[in-house]
C-alpha positions as semicolon CSV with decimal commas, in nm:
position;residue;x (nm);y (nm);z (nm)
1;M;0,005;-0,003;0,001
2;A;0,291;0,239;0,090
3;K;0,450;0,169;-0,250
4;Q;0,112;0,243;-0,430
5;N;0,075;0,569;-0,233
6;T;0,435;0,678;-0,328
7;T;0,368;0,615;-0,693
8;S;0,038;0,812;-0,680
9;Q;0,215;1,110;-0,515
10;K;0,487;1,102;-0,795
11;I;0,223;1,085;-1,060
12;V;0,051;1,383;-0,918
13;L;0,387;1,560;-0,902
14;L;0,455;1,484;-1,270
15;S;0,111;1,619;-1,359
16;L;0,205;1,933;-1,170
17;C;0,510;1,976;-1,392
18;N;0,296;1,974;-1,694
19;V;0,053;2,227;-1,536
20;M;0,346;2,467;-1,461
21;W;0,492;2,440;-1,816
22;G;0,131;2,502;-1,943
23;L;0,113;2,837;-1,748
24;I;0,424;2,979;-1,939
25;P;0,208;3,197;-2,182
26;L;0,051;3,385;-1,888
27;P;0,360;3,566;-1,752
28;A;0,531;3,562;-2,094
29;S;0,248;3,762;-2,250
30;K;0,276;4,024;-1,986
31;L;0,656;4,061;-2,043
32;F;0,617;4,102;-2,420
33;A;0,485;4,452;-2,387
34;N;0,800;4,585;-2,212
35;Y;1,091;4,365;-2,329
36;S;1,223;4,199;-2,650
37;T;1,099;3,840;-2,690
38;F;1,450;3,716;-2,732
39;L;1,563;3,901;-2,416
40;I;1,301;3,726;-2,208
41;I;1,434;3,382;-2,338
42;F;1,787;3,473;-2,275
43;A;1,716;3,587;-1,922
44;R;1,533;3,258;-1,865
45;F;1,830;3,043;-1,985
46;L;2,079;3,245;-1,777
47;M;1,884;3,213;-1,459
48;M;1,839;2,847;-1,526
49;T;2,212;2,804;-1,568
50;I;2,282;2,991;-1,242
51;F;2,028;2,791;-1,040
52;T;2,107;2,447;-1,180
53;M;2,489;2,478;-1,174
54;G;2,476;2,634;-0,824
55;F;2,240;2,367;-0,688
56;T;2,449;2,082;-0,845
57;L;2,772;2,209;-0,687
58;I;2,615;2,256;-0,348
59;F;2,459;1,906;-0,370
60;I;2,798;1,749;-0,463
61;L;2,970;1,921;-0,169
62;Y;2,701;1,819;0,066
63;Q;2,729;1,455;-0,050
64;Q;3,107;1,463;0,006
65;M;3,079;1,601;0,352
66;H;2,811;1,374;0,449
67;L;3,009;1,070;0,324
68;K;3,324;1,182;0,485
69;K;3,156;1,206;0,833
70;K;3,057;0,842;0,781
71;N;3,399;0,751;0,663
72;K;3,271;0,631;0,330
73;Q;3,431;0,683;-0,009
74;S;3,297;0,994;-0,196
75;I;3,306;1,096;-0,561
76;K;3,549;1,365;-0,661
77;I;3,423;1,670;-0,860
78;K;3,684;1,576;-1,130
79;E;3,534;1,233;-1,180
80;I;3,182;1,380;-1,216
81;V;3,300;1,636;-1,470
82;S;3,474;1,359;-1,667
83;Y;3,127;1,238;-1,766
84;L;3,132;1,516;-2,028
85;A;3,430;1,362;-2,215
86;S;3,282;1,018;-2,225
87;K;3,134;0,886;-2,547
88;N;2,757;0,895;-2,607
89;V;2,694;0,555;-2,774
90;E;2,341;0,636;-2,853
91;F;2,417;0,969;-3,028
92;F;2,677;0,904;-3,307
93;N;2,952;0,824;-3,049
94;F;2,985;1,201;-2,987
95;P;3,149;1,313;-2,658
96;Q;2,878;1,407;-2,409
97;W;2,969;1,769;-2,417
98;L;2,920;1,781;-2,799
99;Y;2,584;1,586;-2,762
100;L;2,468;1,840;-2,513
101;L;2,579;2,124;-2,729
102;F;2,369;1,984;-3,021
103;L;2,076;1,940;-2,788
104;A;2,104;2,288;-2,655
105;V;2,116;2,457;-3,002
106;F;1,891;2,255;-3,210
107;G;1,653;2,145;-2,939
108;M;1,633;2,379;-2,645
109;N;1,731;2,700;-2,814
110;L;1,536;2,673;-3,143
111;M;1,241;2,514;-2,972
112;T;1,220;2,793;-2,710
113;I;1,265;3,071;-2,975
114;L;0,990;2,932;-3,195
115;F;0,753;2,877;-2,899
116;F;0,792;3,230;-2,765
117;W;0,777;3,378;-3,104
118;G;0,459;3,185;-3,180
119;L;0,310;3,303;-2,853
120;K;0,374;3,664;-2,940
121;S;0,296;3,654;-3,316
122;V;-0,002;3,409;-3,350
123;G;-0,119;3,350;-2,992
124;V;-0,109;3,056;-2,759
125;I;-0,401;2,873;-2,915
126;I;-0,241;2,828;-3,253
127;T;0,105;2,770;-3,108
128;S;-0,028;2,484;-2,895
129;I;-0,090;2,312;-3,226
130;G;0,283;2,258;-3,239
131;V;0,278;2,068;-2,912
132;I;0,009;1,825;-3,045
133;F;0,193;1,795;-3,374
134;S;0,515;1,691;-3,189
135;L;0,332;1,428;-2,995
136;V;0,226;1,270;-3,328
137;V;0,576;1,303;-3,461
138;V;0,739;1,147;-3,156
139;T;0,491;0,857;-3,152
140;A;0,550;0,787;-3,528
141;V;0,928;0,802;-3,483
142;N;0,923;0,574;-3,180
143;W;0,701;0,328;-3,379
144;G;0,942;0,339;-3,666
145;R;1,239;0,267;-3,439
146;G;1,054;-0,025;-3,279
147;K;1,020;0,155;-2,933
148;E;0,633;0,151;-2,954
149;E;0,381;-0,102;-3,078
150;M;0,117;0,025;-3,316
151;S;-0,190;-0,118;-3,124
152;P;-0,552;-0,025;-3,198
153;F;-0,548;0,207;-2,896
154;K;-0,228;0,377;-3,024
155;A;-0,387;0,420;-3,362
156;L;-0,700;0,579;-3,194
157;Y;-0,475;0,800;-2,994
158;L;-0,302;0,929;-3,310
159;I;-0,636;0,974;-3,495
160;T;-0,768;1,177;-3,198
161;L;-0,454;1,397;-3,188
162;I;-0,465;1,463;-3,565
163;G;-0,848;1,536;-3,536
164;A;-0,775;1,782;-3,252
165;T;-0,501;1,938;-3,469
166;V;-0,720;1,979;-3,781
167;I;-1,013;2,132;-3,583
168;L;-0,782;2,378;-3,401
169;G;-0,628;2,483;-3,732
170;I;-0,957;2,529;-3,916
171;I;-1,127;2,719;-3,637
172;S;-0,818;2,942;-3,574
173;Q;-0,796;3,016;-3,941
174;N;-1,165;3,114;-3,957
175;Q;-1,107;3,344;-3,667
176;Q;-0,821;3,502;-3,847
177;S;-1,018;3,554;-4,176
178;G;-0,939;3,923;-4,178
179;E;-0,567;3,839;-4,215
180;N;-0,385;3,794;-4,547
181;Q;-0,262;3,453;-4,686
182;Q;0,097;3,537;-4,619
183;F;0,019;3,539;-4,249
184;S;-0,134;3,193;-4,280
185;W;0,184;3,047;-4,444
186;N;0,397;3,212;-4,181
187;T;0,182;3,061;-3,919
188;I;0,199;2,705;-4,051
189;G;0,579;2,750;-4,080
190;I;0,612;2,839;-3,714
191;I;0,387;2,560;-3,610
192;I;0,576;2,288;-3,813
193;A;0,919;2,417;-3,712
194;Y;0,829;2,430;-3,349
195;G;0,672;2,093;-3,353
196;L;0,987;1,938;-3,521
197;T;1,241;2,103;-3,285
198;L;1,034;1,992;-2,988
199;S;1,021;1,644;-3,123
200;F;1,399;1,647;-3,171
201;F;1,453;1,758;-2,816
202;V;1,220;1,507;-2,669
203;I;1,364;1,212;-2,874
204;S;1,725;1,312;-2,833
205;S;1,703;1,379;-2,457
206;S;1,656;1,018;-2,390
207;K;1,974;0,914;-2,573
208;D;2,210;0,936;-2,281
209;K;2,317;0,587;-2,173
210;M;2,546;0,572;-1,881
211;S;2,911;0,446;-1,945
212;S;3,078;0,161;-1,761
213;K;3,296;0,408;-1,564
214;E;2,982;0,582;-1,447
215;F;2,840;0,248;-1,318
216;T;3,147;0,241;-1,082
217;L;3,061;0,593;-0,956
218;L;2,698;0,480;-0,897
219;R;2,831;0,201;-0,673
220;I;3,031;0,449;-0,475
221;N;2,736;0,689;-0,438
222;K;2,374;0,587;-0,509
223;N;2,287;0,955;-0,566
224;Y;2,525;0,979;-0,872
225;R;2,234;0,937;-1,102
226;L;2,059;1,250;-0,955
227;I;2,393;1,442;-0,954
228;R;2,444;1,351;-1,323
229;T;2,091;1,441;-1,409
230;F;2,124;1,798;-1,263
231;L;2,471;1,844;-1,413
232;K;2,333;1,757;-1,756
233;L;2,044;2,013;-1,703
234;G;2,290;2,273;-1,597
235;I;2,528;2,218;-1,888
236;L;2,229;2,231;-2,122
237;S;2,123;2,558;-1,986
238;F;2,473;2,695;-2,002
239;F;2,523;2,589;-2,375
240;A;2,176;2,737;-2,451
241;S;2,281;3,065;-2,295
242;L;2,632;3,060;-2,452
243;T;2,504;2,997;-2,807
244;F;2,198;3,227;-2,789
245;I;2,379;3,555;-2,893
246;P;2,568;3,386;-3,187
247;L;2,222;3,254;-3,290
248;Q;2,079;3,603;-3,284
249;L;2,367;3,723;-3,504
250;I;2,298;3,446;-3,759
251;F;1,931;3,529;-3,756
252;G;2,015;3,889;-3,805
253;I;2,174;3,823;-4,150
254;L;1,901;3,600;-4,274
255;P;1,584;3,734;-4,458
256;L;1,352;3,657;-4,186
257;G;1,131;3,974;-4,220
258;N;1,129;4,318;-4,065
259;E;0,954;4,211;-3,755
260;I;1,210;3,957;-3,641
261;S;1,493;4,184;-3,737
262;G;1,350;4,459;-3,523
263;E;1,319;4,210;-3,236
264;I;1,688;4,121;-3,281
265;S;1,795;4,486;-3,271
266;R;1,581;4,543;-2,962
267;F;1,745;4,239;-2,799
268;F;2,096;4,374;-2,846
269;S;1,997;4,723;-2,722
270;E;1,826;4,569;-2,403
271;V;2,059;4,290;-2,331
272;H;2,194;4,456;-2,017
273;L;1,841;4,441;-1,873
274;W;1,829;4,066;-1,836
275;W;1,880;4,080;-1,466
276;T;1,601;4,329;-1,438
277;I;1,355;4,094;-1,620
278;S;1,448;3,816;-1,381
279;W;1,328;4,010;-1,066
280;T;0,996;4,153;-1,204
281;G;0,688;3,985;-1,087
282;N;0,613;3,811;-1,420
283;G;0,980;3,734;-1,452
284;I;0,991;3,533;-1,133
285;I;0,667;3,347;-1,213
286;L;0,811;3,269;-1,569
287;I;1,161;3,168;-1,451
288;L;1,114;3,025;-1,102
289;I;0,759;2,878;-1,117
290;C;0,722;2,795;-1,486
291;T;1,081;2,691;-1,567
292;I;1,318;2,611;-1,282
293;A;1,068;2,449;-1,055
294;P;0,909;2,216;-1,309
295;Y;1,244;2,110;-1,475
296;F;1,399;2,036;-1,125
297;L;1,091;1,841;-1,029
298;Y;1,070;1,658;-1,361
299;Y;1,436;1,539;-1,364
300;F;1,420;1,456;-0,990
301;L;1,125;1,236;-1,054
302;A;1,302;1,077;-1,359
303;A;1,596;0,982;-1,139
304;N;1,378;0,841;-0,854
305;W;1,075;0,701;-1,020
306;P;0,962;0,373;-0,872
307;K;1,103;0,070;-1,053
308;H;0,762;-0,122;-1,041
309;T;0,597;0,127;-1,295
310;S;0,726;0,299;-1,619
311;F;0,818;0,662;-1,601
312;D;0,801;0,691;-1,994
313;L;0,456;0,560;-1,966
314;W;0,328;0,818;-1,739
315;V;0,515;1,100;-1,931
316;G;0,350;0,992;-2,243
317;V;0,008;0,996;-2,074
318;L;0,042;1,321;-1,892
319;Q;0,206;1,536;-2,152
320;L;-0,123;1,635;-2,286
321;I;-0,195;1,839;-1,984
322;E;0,024;2,123;-2,113
323;P;-0,167;2,203;-2,435
324;I;-0,493;2,169;-2,242
325;I;-0,369;2,436;-2,000
326;N;-0,253;2,647;-2,289
327;L;-0,588;2,634;-2,455
328;I;-0,789;2,722;-2,143
329;L;-0,550;3,014;-2,069
330;G;-0,579;3,138;-2,423
331;V;-0,958;3,145;-2,438
332;T;-1,010;3,269;-2,076
333;I;-0,741;3,492;-1,924
334;L;-0,564;3,582;-2,248
335;E;-0,896;3,651;-2,422
336;E;-0,796;3,511;-2,761
337;N;-1,071;3,476;-3,024
338;F;-1,181;3,111;-3,013
339;P;-1,542;2,969;-2,968
340;I;-1,590;2,820;-2,629
341;S;-1,807;2,536;-2,793
342;W;-1,509;2,425;-2,997
343;L;-1,276;2,450;-2,689
344;V;-1,490;2,210;-2,508
345;V;-1,475;1,969;-2,811
346;I;-1,094;2,001;-2,824
347;I;-1,060;1,927;-2,449
348;F;-1,292;1,635;-2,485
349;L;-1,071;1,494;-2,771
350;M;-0,761;1,554;-2,559
351;G;-0,924;1,359;-2,270
352;I;-0,993;1,075;-2,509
353;A;-0,631;1,089;-2,630
354;I;-0,505;1,071;-2,263
355;V;-0,723;0,758;-2,205
356;T;-0,629;0,581;-2,525
357;R;-0,260;0,671;-2,464
358;Y;-0,288;0,514;-2,121
359;L;-0,462;0,196;-2,260
360;S;-0,219;0,163;-2,550
361;E;0,083;0,181;-2,312
362;T;-0,060;-0,065;-2,049
363;E;-0,184;-0,306;-2,337
364;A;0,141;-0,318;-2,505
365;Q;0,349;-0,387;-2,188
366;I;0,572;-0,693;-2,195
367;F;0,679;-0,835;-1,861
368;A;0,964;-1,085;-1,844
369;L;1,200;-1,246;-1,611
370;F;1,575;-1,293;-1,706
371;L;1,777;-1,563;-1,527
372;L;2,145;-1,480;-1,547
373;K;2,456;-1,694;-1,464
374;T;2,768;-1,475;-1,413
375;K;3,133;-1,509;-1,316
376;P;3,158;-1,500;-0,931
377;N;3,390;-1,197;-0,935
378;Q;3,161;-0,989;-1,147
379;N;2,820;-1,078;-0,989
380;K;2,800;-0,755;-0,794
381;E;2,902;-0,543;-1,079
382;A;2,651;-0,708;-1,322
383;M;2,373;-0,653;-1,049
384;T;2,449;-0,286;-1,010
385;I;2,462;-0,221;-1,386
386;A;2,144;-0,420;-1,450
387;Y;1,942;-0,224;-1,190
388;S;2,050;0,106;-1,343
389;F;1,844;0,044;-1,654
390;K;1,480;0,182;-1,690
391;A;1,322;-0,138;-1,809
392;V;1,464;-0,326;-1,506
393;R;1,210;-0,306;-1,225
394;Q;1,384;-0,535;-0,973
395;V;1,706;-0,741;-0,937
396;F;1,722;-1,052;-0,723
397;S;2,025;-1,245;-0,616
398;L;1,985;-1,629;-0,634
399;I;2,134;-1,945;-0,509
400;G;2,127;-2,227;-0,756
401;N;2,172;-2,277;-1,126
402;Y;2,157;-1,896;-1,188
403;D;2,295;-1,609;-0,982
404;L;2,062;-1,308;-1,079
405;M;1,701;-1,273;-1,172
406;L;1,586;-0,945;-1,346
407;D;1,217;-0,842;-1,341
408;V;1,175;-0,638;-1,676
409;Q;0,903;-0,428;-1,826
410;L;0,921;-0,318;-2,184
411;H;0,690;-0,146;-2,442
412;S;0,722;-0,378;-2,750
413;S;0,854;-0,711;-2,883
414;Q;1,112;-0,496;-3,072
415;A;1,216;-0,323;-2,755
416;L;1,251;-0,658;-2,591
417;N;1,492;-0,786;-2,867
418;K;1,686;-0,459;-2,851
419;F;1,711;-0,496;-2,457
420;I;1,854;-0,843;-2,509
421;Q;2,104;-0,742;-2,775
422;Q;2,227;-0,412;-2,614
423;T;2,169;-0,475;-2,244
424;I;2,163;-0,832;-2,135
425;L;2,453;-0,955;-2,365
426;S;2,659;-0,654;-2,266
427;L;2,649;-0,735;-1,890
428;P;2,993;-0,793;-1,744
429;G;3,081;-1,162;-1,661
430;L;2,763;-1,304;-1,832
431;I;2,794;-1,668;-1,887
432;E;2,452;-1,762;-1,991
433;Y;2,088;-1,645;-1,955
434;D;1,735;-1,764;-1,982
435;M;1,416;-1,563;-2,026
436;L;1,053;-1,623;-1,915
437;I;0,763;-1,414;-2,040
438;I;0,495;-1,344;-1,782
439;T;0,140;-1,405;-1,937
440;N;-0,043;-1,206;-1,649
441;T;-0,264;-1,517;-1,591
442;E;-0,320;-1,521;-1,220
443;M;-0,486;-1,781;-0,990
444;D;-0,627;-1,680;-0,644
445;R;-0,709;-1,901;-0,344
446;S;-1,085;-1,828;-0,371
C-alpha cells in the first residue's frame, strides 16, 4: 500500500510539472509589452544556468561532507565532470559535451525561440498546435524505431490527436479571416518548425546511456544518477545561454522579415536588462515557477521513479496536460478569439487521447524475467549495472543454477529484442541467460 501511495504522489507531481509548463504563456504575454521576446528567453536561460549549476555544486559538496562524516568513499568533482568527455554511444558516439551542445542549440534554443515567437505573433492557441503535432511525430518516430507497438488504442490516440489538430487549425484560421494569406503560411511554418524542434528535443534527450565508468561511480554513491541528471540540465542551460547571442547574429543576416529583425535589434539594445527581467513579478513567475521548479521536479522524478512502474509511460500519458492548460488560458485569461463550444470539443478529444494513450501503453507492456549466470567475481557489478536500466524493475540475487534474476518491463517485442542485444548480452561476466515471459494469468485462493 505504501508503494502504491508513493507512486500516486509522484504521478501527481509529474502532472504538476505539466501544469506549470502550461502556465508559461501567462507571464510571458505580460513581459512581451516591455521587453524583447529574445531577451526574455535569454534571461530565462541564464537564470536556469545559475540555479542548476549552483544547486549541483552545493549538492555534490554536501554529499562529500556527508560521506566523509561516515568514513565512506565519496566521488571527486573531477570524476563527475569527466562524464562530459565520455562517448555517447546512442548519439553517433559524440562526446557528451558535444551531444549536449547539439541538444542545446537544435533542441532547447530553437524550440524555445519558436515557441515564444509563436506566443507573441500568432497566440497561444495556434502555437499549442505545435505541441500536439510533436506528440504525433514522436509517436511515429518511436514506432518506426521499434520502441512502441502500433496497437488499436495507439492508432486511436494518433487519430484523436490529428483530429484535434485539424479542428484547431480550421477554427483558428476562420477566426483570422481578416488576415492575409501570407500570415497563414508564416503561421504554418512556425507551427511545423516548433513541432519538429520539440520532437527532436524529446527524442534526443533520452539518448544518454551511462558509461561503464559511471556505473562504478554509481556503486560509490547511489545519488550519482541524480547528480548526473542535474549536471546535464545545468550544462544544457549553459550551452543554450552561450550560443544564444551567436544565434541572434546568424538570424540577423537571414531574410526573416522586418518584425524579427526589429526584435533582434531590440534584444541587443536591451541585453543589459536581463537581470531586471528576472526580478520583475512576471519574470519570477516565468523563470522560477514555470521553468526552474518544473524542470527540477521533472528530472528529480526521472531519477527516482519507482521501478515497479514505467516513467516513460506516465510521461506519455500526462504530457497532454500542457496543451490543455495552454488552450484554457488562451480562451479565458488571455482572451484570444476562439469559440468556447469548440474549446470544449478539443478538450474532450484531448481527454480521449489521454485515456487511449494510457490504454495503449498498458496493453502493449511486456513483462519478463531474465535468469542470469555470471562469473563470481563480477556478480555484484552485473547486478548494479542491470538495476540502473529503466526497463529493469527489480534485481534478485539467487542461489542455484543462476545467480541473478531481473524483473523487466518493456513496451514492445522489438524493444525486448533490443534490450537483449544491447543490455543483457553486454553485462559484465555474463556466462548464460534464460528468459521467461509473464502471461499475466493469475490464480487466487478463492
